[in-house]
Short mmCIF file of C-alpha atoms in Angstrom, two decimals:
data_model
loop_
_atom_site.label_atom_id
_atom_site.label_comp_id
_atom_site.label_asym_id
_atom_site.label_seq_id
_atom_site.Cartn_x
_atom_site.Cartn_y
_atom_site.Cartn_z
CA UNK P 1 -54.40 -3.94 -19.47
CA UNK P 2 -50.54 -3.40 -20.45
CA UNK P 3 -48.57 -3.14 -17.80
CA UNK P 4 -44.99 -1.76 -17.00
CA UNK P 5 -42.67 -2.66 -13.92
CA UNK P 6 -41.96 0.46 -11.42
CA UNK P 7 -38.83 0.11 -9.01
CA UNK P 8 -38.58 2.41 -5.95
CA UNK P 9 -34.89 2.62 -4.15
CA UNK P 10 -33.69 4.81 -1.22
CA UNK P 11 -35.96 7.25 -0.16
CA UNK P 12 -38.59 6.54 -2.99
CA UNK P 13 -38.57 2.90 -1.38
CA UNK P 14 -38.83 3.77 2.08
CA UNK P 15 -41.89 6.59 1.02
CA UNK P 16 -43.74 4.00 -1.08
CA UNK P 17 -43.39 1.51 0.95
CA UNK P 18 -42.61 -0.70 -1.82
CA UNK P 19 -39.66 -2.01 -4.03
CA UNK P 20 -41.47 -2.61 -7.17
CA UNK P 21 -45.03 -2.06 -8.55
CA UNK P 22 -46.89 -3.16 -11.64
CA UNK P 23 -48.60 0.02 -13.17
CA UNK P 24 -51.06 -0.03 -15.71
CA UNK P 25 -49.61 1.60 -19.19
CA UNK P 26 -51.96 2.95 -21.17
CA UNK P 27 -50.53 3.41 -24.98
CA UNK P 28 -48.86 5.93 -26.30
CA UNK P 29 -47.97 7.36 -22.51
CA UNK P 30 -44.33 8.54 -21.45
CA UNK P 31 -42.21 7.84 -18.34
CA UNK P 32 -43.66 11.46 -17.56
CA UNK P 33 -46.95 10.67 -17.86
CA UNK P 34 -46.74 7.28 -15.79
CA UNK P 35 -44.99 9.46 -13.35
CA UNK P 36 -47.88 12.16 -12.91
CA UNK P 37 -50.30 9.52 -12.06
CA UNK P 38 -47.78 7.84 -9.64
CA UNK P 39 -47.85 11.18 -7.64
CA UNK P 40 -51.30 11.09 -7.45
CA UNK P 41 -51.34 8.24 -5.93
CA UNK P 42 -48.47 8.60 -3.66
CA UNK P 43 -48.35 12.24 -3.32
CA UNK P 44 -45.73 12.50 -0.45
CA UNK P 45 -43.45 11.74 -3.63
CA UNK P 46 -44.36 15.06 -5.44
CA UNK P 47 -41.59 16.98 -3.64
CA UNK P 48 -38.88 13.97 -4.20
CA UNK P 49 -39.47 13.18 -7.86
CA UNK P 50 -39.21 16.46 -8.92
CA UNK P 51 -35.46 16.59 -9.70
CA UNK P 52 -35.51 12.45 -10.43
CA UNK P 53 -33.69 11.14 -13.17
CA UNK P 54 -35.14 8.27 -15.12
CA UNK P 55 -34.27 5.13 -16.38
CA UNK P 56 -35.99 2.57 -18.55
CA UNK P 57 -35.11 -0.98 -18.65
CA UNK P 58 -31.87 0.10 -16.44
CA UNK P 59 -30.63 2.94 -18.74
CA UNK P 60 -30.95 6.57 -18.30
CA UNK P 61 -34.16 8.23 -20.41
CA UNK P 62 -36.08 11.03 -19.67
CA UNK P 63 -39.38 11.87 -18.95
CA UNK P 64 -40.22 11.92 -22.99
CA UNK P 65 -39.23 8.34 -23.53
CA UNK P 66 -42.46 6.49 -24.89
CA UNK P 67 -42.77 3.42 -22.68
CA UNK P 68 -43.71 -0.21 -23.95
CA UNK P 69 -45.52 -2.87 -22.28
CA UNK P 70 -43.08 -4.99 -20.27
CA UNK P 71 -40.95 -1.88 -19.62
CA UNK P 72 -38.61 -1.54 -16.41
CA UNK P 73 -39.21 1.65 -15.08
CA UNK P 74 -37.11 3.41 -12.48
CA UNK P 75 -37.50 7.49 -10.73
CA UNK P 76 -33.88 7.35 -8.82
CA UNK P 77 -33.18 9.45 -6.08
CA UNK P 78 -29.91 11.84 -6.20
CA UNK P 79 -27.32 9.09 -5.78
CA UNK P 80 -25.08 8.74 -3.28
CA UNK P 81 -22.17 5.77 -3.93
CA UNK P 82 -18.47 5.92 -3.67
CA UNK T 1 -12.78 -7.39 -16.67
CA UNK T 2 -14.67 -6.84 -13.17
CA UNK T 3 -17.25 -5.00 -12.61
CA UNK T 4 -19.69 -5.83 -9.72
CA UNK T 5 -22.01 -4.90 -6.91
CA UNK T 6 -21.51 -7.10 -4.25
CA UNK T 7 -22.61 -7.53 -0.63
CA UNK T 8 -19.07 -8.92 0.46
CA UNK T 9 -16.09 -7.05 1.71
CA UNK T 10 -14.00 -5.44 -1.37
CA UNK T 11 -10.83 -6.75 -2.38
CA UNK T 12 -8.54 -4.59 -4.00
CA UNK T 13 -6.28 -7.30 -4.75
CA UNK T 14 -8.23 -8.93 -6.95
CA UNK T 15 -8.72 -5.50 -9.07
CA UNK T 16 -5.74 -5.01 -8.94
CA UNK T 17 -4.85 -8.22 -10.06
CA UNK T 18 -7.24 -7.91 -12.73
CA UNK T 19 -6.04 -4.61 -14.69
CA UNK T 20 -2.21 -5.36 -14.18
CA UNK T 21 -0.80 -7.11 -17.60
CA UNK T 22 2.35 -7.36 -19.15
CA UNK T 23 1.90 -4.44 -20.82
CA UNK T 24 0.29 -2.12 -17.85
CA UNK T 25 3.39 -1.24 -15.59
CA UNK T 26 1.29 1.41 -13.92
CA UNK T 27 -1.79 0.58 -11.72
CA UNK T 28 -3.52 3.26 -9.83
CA UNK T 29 -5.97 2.57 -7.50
CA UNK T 30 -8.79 4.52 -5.39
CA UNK T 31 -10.42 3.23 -2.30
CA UNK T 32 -13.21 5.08 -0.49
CA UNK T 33 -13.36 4.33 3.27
CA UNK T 34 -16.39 5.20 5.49
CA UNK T 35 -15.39 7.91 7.64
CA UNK T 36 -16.35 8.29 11.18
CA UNK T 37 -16.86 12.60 10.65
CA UNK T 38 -18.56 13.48 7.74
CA UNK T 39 -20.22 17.19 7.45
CA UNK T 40 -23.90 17.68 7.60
CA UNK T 41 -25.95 19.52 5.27
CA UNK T 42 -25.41 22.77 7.62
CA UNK T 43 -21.49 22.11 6.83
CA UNK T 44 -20.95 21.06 10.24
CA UNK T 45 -18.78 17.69 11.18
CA UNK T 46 -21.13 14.57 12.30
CA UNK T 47 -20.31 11.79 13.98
CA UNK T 48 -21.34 8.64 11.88
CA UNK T 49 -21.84 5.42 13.44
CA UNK T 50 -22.74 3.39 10.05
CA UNK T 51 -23.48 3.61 6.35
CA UNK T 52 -26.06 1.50 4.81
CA UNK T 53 -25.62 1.42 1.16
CA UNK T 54 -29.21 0.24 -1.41
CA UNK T 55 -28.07 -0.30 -4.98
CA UNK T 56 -30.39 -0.64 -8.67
CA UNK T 57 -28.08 -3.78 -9.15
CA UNK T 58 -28.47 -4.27 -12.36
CA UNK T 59 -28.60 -0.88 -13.86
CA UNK T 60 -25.65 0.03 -11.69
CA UNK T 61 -23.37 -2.66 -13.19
CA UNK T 62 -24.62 -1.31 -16.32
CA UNK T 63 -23.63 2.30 -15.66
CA UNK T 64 -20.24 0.86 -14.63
CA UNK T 65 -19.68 -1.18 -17.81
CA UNK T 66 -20.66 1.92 -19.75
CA UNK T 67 -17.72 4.28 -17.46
CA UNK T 68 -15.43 1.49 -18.08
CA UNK T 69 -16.49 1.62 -22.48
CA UNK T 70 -15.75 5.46 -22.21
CA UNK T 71 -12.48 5.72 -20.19
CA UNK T 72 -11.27 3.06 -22.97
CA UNK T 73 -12.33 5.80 -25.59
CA UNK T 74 -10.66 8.39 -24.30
CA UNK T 75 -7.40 6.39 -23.01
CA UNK T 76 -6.96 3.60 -25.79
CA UNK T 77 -4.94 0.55 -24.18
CA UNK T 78 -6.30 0.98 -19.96
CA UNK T 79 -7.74 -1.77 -18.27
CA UNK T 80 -10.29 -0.77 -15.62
CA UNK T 81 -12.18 -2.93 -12.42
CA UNK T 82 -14.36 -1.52 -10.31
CA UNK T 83 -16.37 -2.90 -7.30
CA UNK T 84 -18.90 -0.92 -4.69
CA UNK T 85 -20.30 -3.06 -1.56
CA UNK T 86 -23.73 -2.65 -0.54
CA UNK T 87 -25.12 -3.46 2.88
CA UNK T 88 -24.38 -2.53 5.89
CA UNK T 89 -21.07 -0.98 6.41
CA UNK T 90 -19.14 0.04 9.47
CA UNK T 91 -16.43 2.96 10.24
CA UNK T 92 -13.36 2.15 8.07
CA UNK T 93 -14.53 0.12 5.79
CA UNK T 94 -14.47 0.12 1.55
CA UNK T 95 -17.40 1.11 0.20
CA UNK T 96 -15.52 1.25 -3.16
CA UNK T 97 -12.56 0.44 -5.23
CA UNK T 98 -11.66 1.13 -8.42
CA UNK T 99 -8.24 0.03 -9.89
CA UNK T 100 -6.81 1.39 -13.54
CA UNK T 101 -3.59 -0.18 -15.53
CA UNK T 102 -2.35 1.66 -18.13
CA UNK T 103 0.86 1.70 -19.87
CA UNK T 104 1.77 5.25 -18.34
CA UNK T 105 1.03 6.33 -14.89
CA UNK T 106 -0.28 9.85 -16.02
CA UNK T 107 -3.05 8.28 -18.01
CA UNK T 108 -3.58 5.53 -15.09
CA UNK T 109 -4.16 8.70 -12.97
CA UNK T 110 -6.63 10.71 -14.86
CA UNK T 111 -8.45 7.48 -16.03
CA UNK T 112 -8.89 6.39 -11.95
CA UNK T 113 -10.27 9.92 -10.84
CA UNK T 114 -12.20 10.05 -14.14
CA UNK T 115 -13.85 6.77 -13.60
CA UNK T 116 -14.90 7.57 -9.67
CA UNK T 117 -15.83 10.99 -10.24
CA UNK T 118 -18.04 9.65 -13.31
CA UNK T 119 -19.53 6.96 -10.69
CA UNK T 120 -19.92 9.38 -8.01
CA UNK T 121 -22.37 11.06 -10.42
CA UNK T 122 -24.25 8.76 -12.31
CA UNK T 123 -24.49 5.29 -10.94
CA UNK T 124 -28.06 4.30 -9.11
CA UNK T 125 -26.53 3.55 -5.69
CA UNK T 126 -27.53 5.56 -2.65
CA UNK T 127 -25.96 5.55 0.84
CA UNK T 128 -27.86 6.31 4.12
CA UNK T 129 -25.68 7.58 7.24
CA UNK T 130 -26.81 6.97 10.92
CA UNK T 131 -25.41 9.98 12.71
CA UNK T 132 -24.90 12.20 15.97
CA UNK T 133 -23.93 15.52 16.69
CA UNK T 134 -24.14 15.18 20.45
CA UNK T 135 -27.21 17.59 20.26
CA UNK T 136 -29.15 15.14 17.99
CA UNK T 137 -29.03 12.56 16.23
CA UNK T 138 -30.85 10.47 13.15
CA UNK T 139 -30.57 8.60 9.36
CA UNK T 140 -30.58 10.29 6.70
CA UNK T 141 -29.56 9.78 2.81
CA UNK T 142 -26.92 11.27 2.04
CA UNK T 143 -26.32 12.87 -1.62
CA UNK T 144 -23.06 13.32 -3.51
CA UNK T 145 -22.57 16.85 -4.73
CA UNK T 146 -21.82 15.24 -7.82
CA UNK T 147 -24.85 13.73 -8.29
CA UNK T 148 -26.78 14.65 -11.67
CA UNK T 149 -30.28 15.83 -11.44
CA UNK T 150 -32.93 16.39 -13.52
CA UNK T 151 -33.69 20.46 -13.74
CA UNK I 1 4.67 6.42 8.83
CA UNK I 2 5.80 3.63 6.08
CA UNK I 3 8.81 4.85 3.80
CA UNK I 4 10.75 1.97 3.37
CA UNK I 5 13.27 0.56 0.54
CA UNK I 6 13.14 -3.63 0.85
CA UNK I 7 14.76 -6.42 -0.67
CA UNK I 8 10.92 -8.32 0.70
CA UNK I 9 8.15 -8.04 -1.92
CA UNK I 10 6.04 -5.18 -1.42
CA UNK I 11 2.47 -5.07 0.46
CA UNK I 12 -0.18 -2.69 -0.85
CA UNK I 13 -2.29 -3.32 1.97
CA UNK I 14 -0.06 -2.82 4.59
CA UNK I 15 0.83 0.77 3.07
CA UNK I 16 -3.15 1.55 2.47
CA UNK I 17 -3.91 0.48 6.48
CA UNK I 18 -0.94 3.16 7.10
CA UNK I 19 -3.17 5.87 5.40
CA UNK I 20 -6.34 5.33 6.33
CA UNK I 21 -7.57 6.87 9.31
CA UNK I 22 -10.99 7.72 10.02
CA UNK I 23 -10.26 11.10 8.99
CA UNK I 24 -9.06 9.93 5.48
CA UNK I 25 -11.67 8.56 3.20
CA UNK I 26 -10.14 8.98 0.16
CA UNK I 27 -6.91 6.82 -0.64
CA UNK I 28 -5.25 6.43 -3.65
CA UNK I 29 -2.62 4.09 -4.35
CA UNK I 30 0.31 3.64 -7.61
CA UNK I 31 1.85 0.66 -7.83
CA UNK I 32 4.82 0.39 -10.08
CA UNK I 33 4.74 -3.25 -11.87
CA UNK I 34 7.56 -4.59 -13.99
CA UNK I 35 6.23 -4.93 -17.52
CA UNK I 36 7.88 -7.32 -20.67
CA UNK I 37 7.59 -4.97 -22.65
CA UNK I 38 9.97 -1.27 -22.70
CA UNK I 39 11.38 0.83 -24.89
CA UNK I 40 14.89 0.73 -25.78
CA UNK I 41 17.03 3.75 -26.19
CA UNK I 42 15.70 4.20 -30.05
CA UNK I 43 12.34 4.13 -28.88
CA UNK I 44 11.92 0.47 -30.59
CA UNK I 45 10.10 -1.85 -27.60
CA UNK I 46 12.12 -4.93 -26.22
CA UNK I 47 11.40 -7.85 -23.90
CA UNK I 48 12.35 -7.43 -20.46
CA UNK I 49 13.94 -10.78 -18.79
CA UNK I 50 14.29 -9.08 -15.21
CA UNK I 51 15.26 -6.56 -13.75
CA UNK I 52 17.80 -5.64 -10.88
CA UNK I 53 16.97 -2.12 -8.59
CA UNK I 54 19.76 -1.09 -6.40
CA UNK I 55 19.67 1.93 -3.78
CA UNK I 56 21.63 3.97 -2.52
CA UNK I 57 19.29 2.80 0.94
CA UNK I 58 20.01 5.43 3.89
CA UNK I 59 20.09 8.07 1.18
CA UNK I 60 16.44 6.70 -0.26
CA UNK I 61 14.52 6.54 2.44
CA UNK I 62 15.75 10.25 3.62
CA UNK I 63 14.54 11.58 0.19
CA UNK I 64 11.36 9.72 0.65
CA UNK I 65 10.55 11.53 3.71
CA UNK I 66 11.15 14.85 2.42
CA UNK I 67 8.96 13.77 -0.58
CA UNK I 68 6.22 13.13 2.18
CA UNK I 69 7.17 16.41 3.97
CA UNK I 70 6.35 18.20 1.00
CA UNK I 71 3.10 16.43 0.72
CA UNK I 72 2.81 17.42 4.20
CA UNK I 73 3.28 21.18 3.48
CA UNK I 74 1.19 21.30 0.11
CA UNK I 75 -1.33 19.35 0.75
CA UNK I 76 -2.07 19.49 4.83
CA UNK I 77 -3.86 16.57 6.28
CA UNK I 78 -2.42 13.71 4.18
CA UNK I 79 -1.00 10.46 5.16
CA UNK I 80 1.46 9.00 2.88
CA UNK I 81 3.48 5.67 2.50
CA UNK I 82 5.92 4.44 0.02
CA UNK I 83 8.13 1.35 -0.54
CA UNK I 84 10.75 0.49 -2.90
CA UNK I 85 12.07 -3.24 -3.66
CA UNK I 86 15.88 -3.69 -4.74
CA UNK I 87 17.32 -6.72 -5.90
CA UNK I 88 16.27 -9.18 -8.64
CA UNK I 89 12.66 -8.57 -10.15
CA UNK I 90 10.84 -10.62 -12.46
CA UNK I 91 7.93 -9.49 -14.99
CA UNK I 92 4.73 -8.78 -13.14
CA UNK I 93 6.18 -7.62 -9.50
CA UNK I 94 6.08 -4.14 -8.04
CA UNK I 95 8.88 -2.59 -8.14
CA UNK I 96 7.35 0.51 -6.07
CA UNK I 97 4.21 1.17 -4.70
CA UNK I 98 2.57 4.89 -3.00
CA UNK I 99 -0.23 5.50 -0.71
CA UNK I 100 -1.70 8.51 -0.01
CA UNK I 101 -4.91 8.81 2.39
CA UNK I 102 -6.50 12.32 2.40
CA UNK I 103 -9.85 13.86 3.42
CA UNK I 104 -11.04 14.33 -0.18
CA UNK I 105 -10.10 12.47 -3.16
CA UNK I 106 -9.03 14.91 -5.69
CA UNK I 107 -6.36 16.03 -3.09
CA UNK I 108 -5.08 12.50 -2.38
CA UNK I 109 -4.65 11.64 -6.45
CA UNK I 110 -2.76 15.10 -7.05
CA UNK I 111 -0.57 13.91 -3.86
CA UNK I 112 -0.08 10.51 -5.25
CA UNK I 113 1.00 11.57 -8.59
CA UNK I 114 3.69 14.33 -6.90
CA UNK I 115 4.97 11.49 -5.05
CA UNK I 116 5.68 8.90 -7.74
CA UNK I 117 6.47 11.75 -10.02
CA UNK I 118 8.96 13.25 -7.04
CA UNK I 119 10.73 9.66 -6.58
CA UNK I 120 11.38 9.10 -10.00
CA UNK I 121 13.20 12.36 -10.21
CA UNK I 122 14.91 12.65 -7.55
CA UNK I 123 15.41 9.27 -5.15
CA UNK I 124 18.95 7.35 -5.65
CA UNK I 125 17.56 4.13 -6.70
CA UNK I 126 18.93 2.65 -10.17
CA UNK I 127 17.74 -0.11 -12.72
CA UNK I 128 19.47 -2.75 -14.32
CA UNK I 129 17.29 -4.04 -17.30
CA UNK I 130 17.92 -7.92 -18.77
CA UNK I 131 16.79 -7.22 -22.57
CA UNK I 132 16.55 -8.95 -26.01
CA UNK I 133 14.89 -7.56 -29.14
CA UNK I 134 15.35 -10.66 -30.80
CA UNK I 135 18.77 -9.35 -32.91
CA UNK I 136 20.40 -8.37 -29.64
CA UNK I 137 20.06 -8.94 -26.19
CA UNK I 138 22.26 -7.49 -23.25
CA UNK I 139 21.87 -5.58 -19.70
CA UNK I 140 21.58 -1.95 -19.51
CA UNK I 141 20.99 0.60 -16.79
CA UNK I 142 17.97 2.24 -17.68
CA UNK I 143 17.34 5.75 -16.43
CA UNK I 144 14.04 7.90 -15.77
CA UNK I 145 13.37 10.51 -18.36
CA UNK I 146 12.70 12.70 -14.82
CA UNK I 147 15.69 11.56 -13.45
CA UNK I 148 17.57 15.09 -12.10
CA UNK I 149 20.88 15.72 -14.16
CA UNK I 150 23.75 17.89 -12.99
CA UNK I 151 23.78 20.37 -16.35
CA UNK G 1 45.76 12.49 6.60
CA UNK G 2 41.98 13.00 6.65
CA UNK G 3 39.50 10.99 4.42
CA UNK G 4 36.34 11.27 3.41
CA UNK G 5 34.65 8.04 2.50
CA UNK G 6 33.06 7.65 -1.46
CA UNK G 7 30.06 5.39 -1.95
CA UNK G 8 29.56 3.99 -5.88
CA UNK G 9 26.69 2.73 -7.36
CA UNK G 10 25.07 1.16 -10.85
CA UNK G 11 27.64 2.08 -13.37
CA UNK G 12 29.41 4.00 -11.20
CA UNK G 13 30.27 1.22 -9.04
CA UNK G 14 30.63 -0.86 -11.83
CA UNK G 15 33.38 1.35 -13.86
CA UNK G 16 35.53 1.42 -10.24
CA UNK G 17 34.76 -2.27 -9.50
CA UNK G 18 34.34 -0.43 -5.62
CA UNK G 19 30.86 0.09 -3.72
CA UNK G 20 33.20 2.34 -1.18
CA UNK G 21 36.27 3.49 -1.13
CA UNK G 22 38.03 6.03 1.56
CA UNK G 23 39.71 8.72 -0.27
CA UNK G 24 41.93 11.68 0.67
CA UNK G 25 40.75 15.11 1.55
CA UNK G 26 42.86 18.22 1.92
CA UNK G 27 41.73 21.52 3.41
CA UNK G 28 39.26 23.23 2.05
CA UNK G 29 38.62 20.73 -0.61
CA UNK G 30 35.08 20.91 -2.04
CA UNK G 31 33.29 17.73 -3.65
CA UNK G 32 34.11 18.94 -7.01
CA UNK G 33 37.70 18.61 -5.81
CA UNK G 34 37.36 15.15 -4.83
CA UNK G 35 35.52 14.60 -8.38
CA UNK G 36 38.58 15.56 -10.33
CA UNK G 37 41.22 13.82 -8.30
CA UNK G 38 38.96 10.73 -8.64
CA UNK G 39 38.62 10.72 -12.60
CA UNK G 40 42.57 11.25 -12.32
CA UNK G 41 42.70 7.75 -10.73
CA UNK G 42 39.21 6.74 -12.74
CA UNK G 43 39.24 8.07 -15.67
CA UNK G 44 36.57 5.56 -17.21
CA UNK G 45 34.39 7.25 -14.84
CA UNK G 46 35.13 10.81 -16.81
CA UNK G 47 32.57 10.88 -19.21
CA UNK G 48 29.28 9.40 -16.88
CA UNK G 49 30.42 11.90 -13.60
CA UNK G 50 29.81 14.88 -16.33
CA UNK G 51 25.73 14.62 -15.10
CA UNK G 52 26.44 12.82 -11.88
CA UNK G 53 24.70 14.37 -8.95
CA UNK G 54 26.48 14.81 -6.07
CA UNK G 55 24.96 13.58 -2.26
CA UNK G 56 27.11 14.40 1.13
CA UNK G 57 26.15 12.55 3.96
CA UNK G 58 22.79 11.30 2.10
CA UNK G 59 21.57 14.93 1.41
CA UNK G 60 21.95 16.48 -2.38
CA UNK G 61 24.18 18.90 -2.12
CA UNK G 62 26.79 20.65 -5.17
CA UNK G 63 30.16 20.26 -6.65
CA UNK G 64 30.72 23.66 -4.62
CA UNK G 65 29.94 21.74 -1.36
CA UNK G 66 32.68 22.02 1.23
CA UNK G 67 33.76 18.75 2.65
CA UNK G 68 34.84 17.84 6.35
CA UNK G 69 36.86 15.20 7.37
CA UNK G 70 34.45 11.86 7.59
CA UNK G 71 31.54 13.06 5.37
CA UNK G 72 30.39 10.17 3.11
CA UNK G 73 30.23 11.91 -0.83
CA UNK G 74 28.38 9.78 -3.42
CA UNK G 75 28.33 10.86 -7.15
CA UNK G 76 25.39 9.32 -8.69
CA UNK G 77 24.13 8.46 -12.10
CA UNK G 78 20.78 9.59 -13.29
CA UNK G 79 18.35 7.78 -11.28
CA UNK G 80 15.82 4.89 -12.36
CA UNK G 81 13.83 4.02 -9.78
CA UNK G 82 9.67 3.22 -9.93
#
């Protein structure tokens, strides 16, 4: 099955327990879509990802980007540098 | 021009260094220094004992190259550098630095506060803060204000 | 408190220790750098050999202070340093250099950009410029479009 | 008689070939006193004083400044420093 590449930081890291994940991709889906069926698997996330931007292959997107195999996909935490 | 994440101490020497040419007489320069009182979310001063900053490496040296591509749109002929340490960091030490050159010191100025407001907001790097109040005490991560959201 | 005019090349760091406190997380810095290229008095640029500064020094440094009182009164719970070289300056070298260390960043750049803006207008330091367009060449004292004028 | 003592600089020091020079003071005498009976003596200094500024004892003060015996009085060209 096609597969994209998930990356956790911050509190997303510390609640997953994970850096990064492979998740399956199935075609046509969205960084939305891949992110519902995240939360159902790690539902202490729901409350986090809510307000999460998005970035795909290390540039912002949004939850209607239409994700390719291979894809880097990121939910970041509010940010806090500087 | 320098742009980096980096686990070592910051050097604003070299950034400076690295936006000052012949034709740049004005350099302006922003450090941010961990703080031993910071306020909590109830607005009250905390007592921090040490920051511990997690970056997206690559993406954030991304977003940086990209802040660096617009201040050059708006302000023509500036040179930019900017560096933010990750890690563990104690009490009075850089967490960032950003240096601007510019021919004139007004643009130098607006560029420098344009380009670490615009990180403040945007680039994938988050900070947690060990902290006491005397009543209590814990980590926590700790968001800008700035910091864009999805709604 | 660092407000000093010095024939010794000037230290950033040494003025940025002097406003960081762990109260002040936010420092920004100017640093004045002698470029090759200025403008000449028909707005045409011309290449800068060196340059000479000369102060009036007792006077300086008292008008430096008040600029930093000032800073004091406007702005509260800043720190500020500033140095001036005189004497012979070649391209490249900072000729002056500001530090201001404040609680919050946006009031440390608006503090840094009163004080450079402040000494150019108003502190008794002068510049001698070496020049040559190429057709001419010859040593003028150049002043500050800010520079205060008895009208 | 008293003196008060004049400090020259950039051009200034340059037209009068002096970096200080003591210089007579009569009663009541304010710096813009002193000015004119030093363009009398200087009067290649005439045109650049025009602007000059006027310090006494290393605070700005005016030409209407009243002078004492001892004070140190600079005149000084428009500035250039940063």
């Amino acid at each position: 099955m096609d597969k994209v590449k998930l990356k956790f930081f911050a509190a997303f890291r510390e609640t997953t327990g994970q850096s990064e994940l492979d998740w399956p991709l199935a075609a046509g889906q969205t960084a939305g879509d891949v992110l519902e069926s995240l939360v159902v698997e790690y539902p202490a996330l729901s409350g986090g990802v809510k307000s999460a931007l998005v970035m795909v292959n290390r540039r912002y997107a949004t939850r209607q980007t239409a994700l390719q195999p291979g894809d880097e996909v990121a939910f970041l935490p509010p940010v806090g540098g500087g | 021009m320098i742009i980096k994440i980096t686990d070592q101490p910051l050097d604003l020497q070299e950034l400076i260094a690295d936006v000052t040419t012949e034709a740049n007489g004005g350099v302006v320069a922003f450090l941010g220094v961990v703080r031993r009182w910071n306020d909590g979310p109830d607005g009250q001063p905390r007592e921090v004992h040490w920051l511990e900053y997690e970056a997206y490496k690559d993406a954030a040296e991304e977003v940086m190259r990209d802040i660096a591509r617009q201040v050059a749109e708006k302000w023509g002929l500036t040179s930019l550098a900017m560096a933010h340490r990750v890690g563990h960091l104690e009490i009075g030490e850089p967490a960032v630095a950003v240096a601007v050159g510019a021919p004139h010191r007004g643009v130098a100025f607006d560029a420098c506060e344009f380009a670490i407001d615009t990180l403040k907001a945007t680039v994938p790097i988050w900070k947690k803060e060990s902290w006491e109040t005397g009543a209590d005490m814990g980590q926590s991560w700790v968001v800008n204000k700035e910091s864009l959201q999805e709604s």
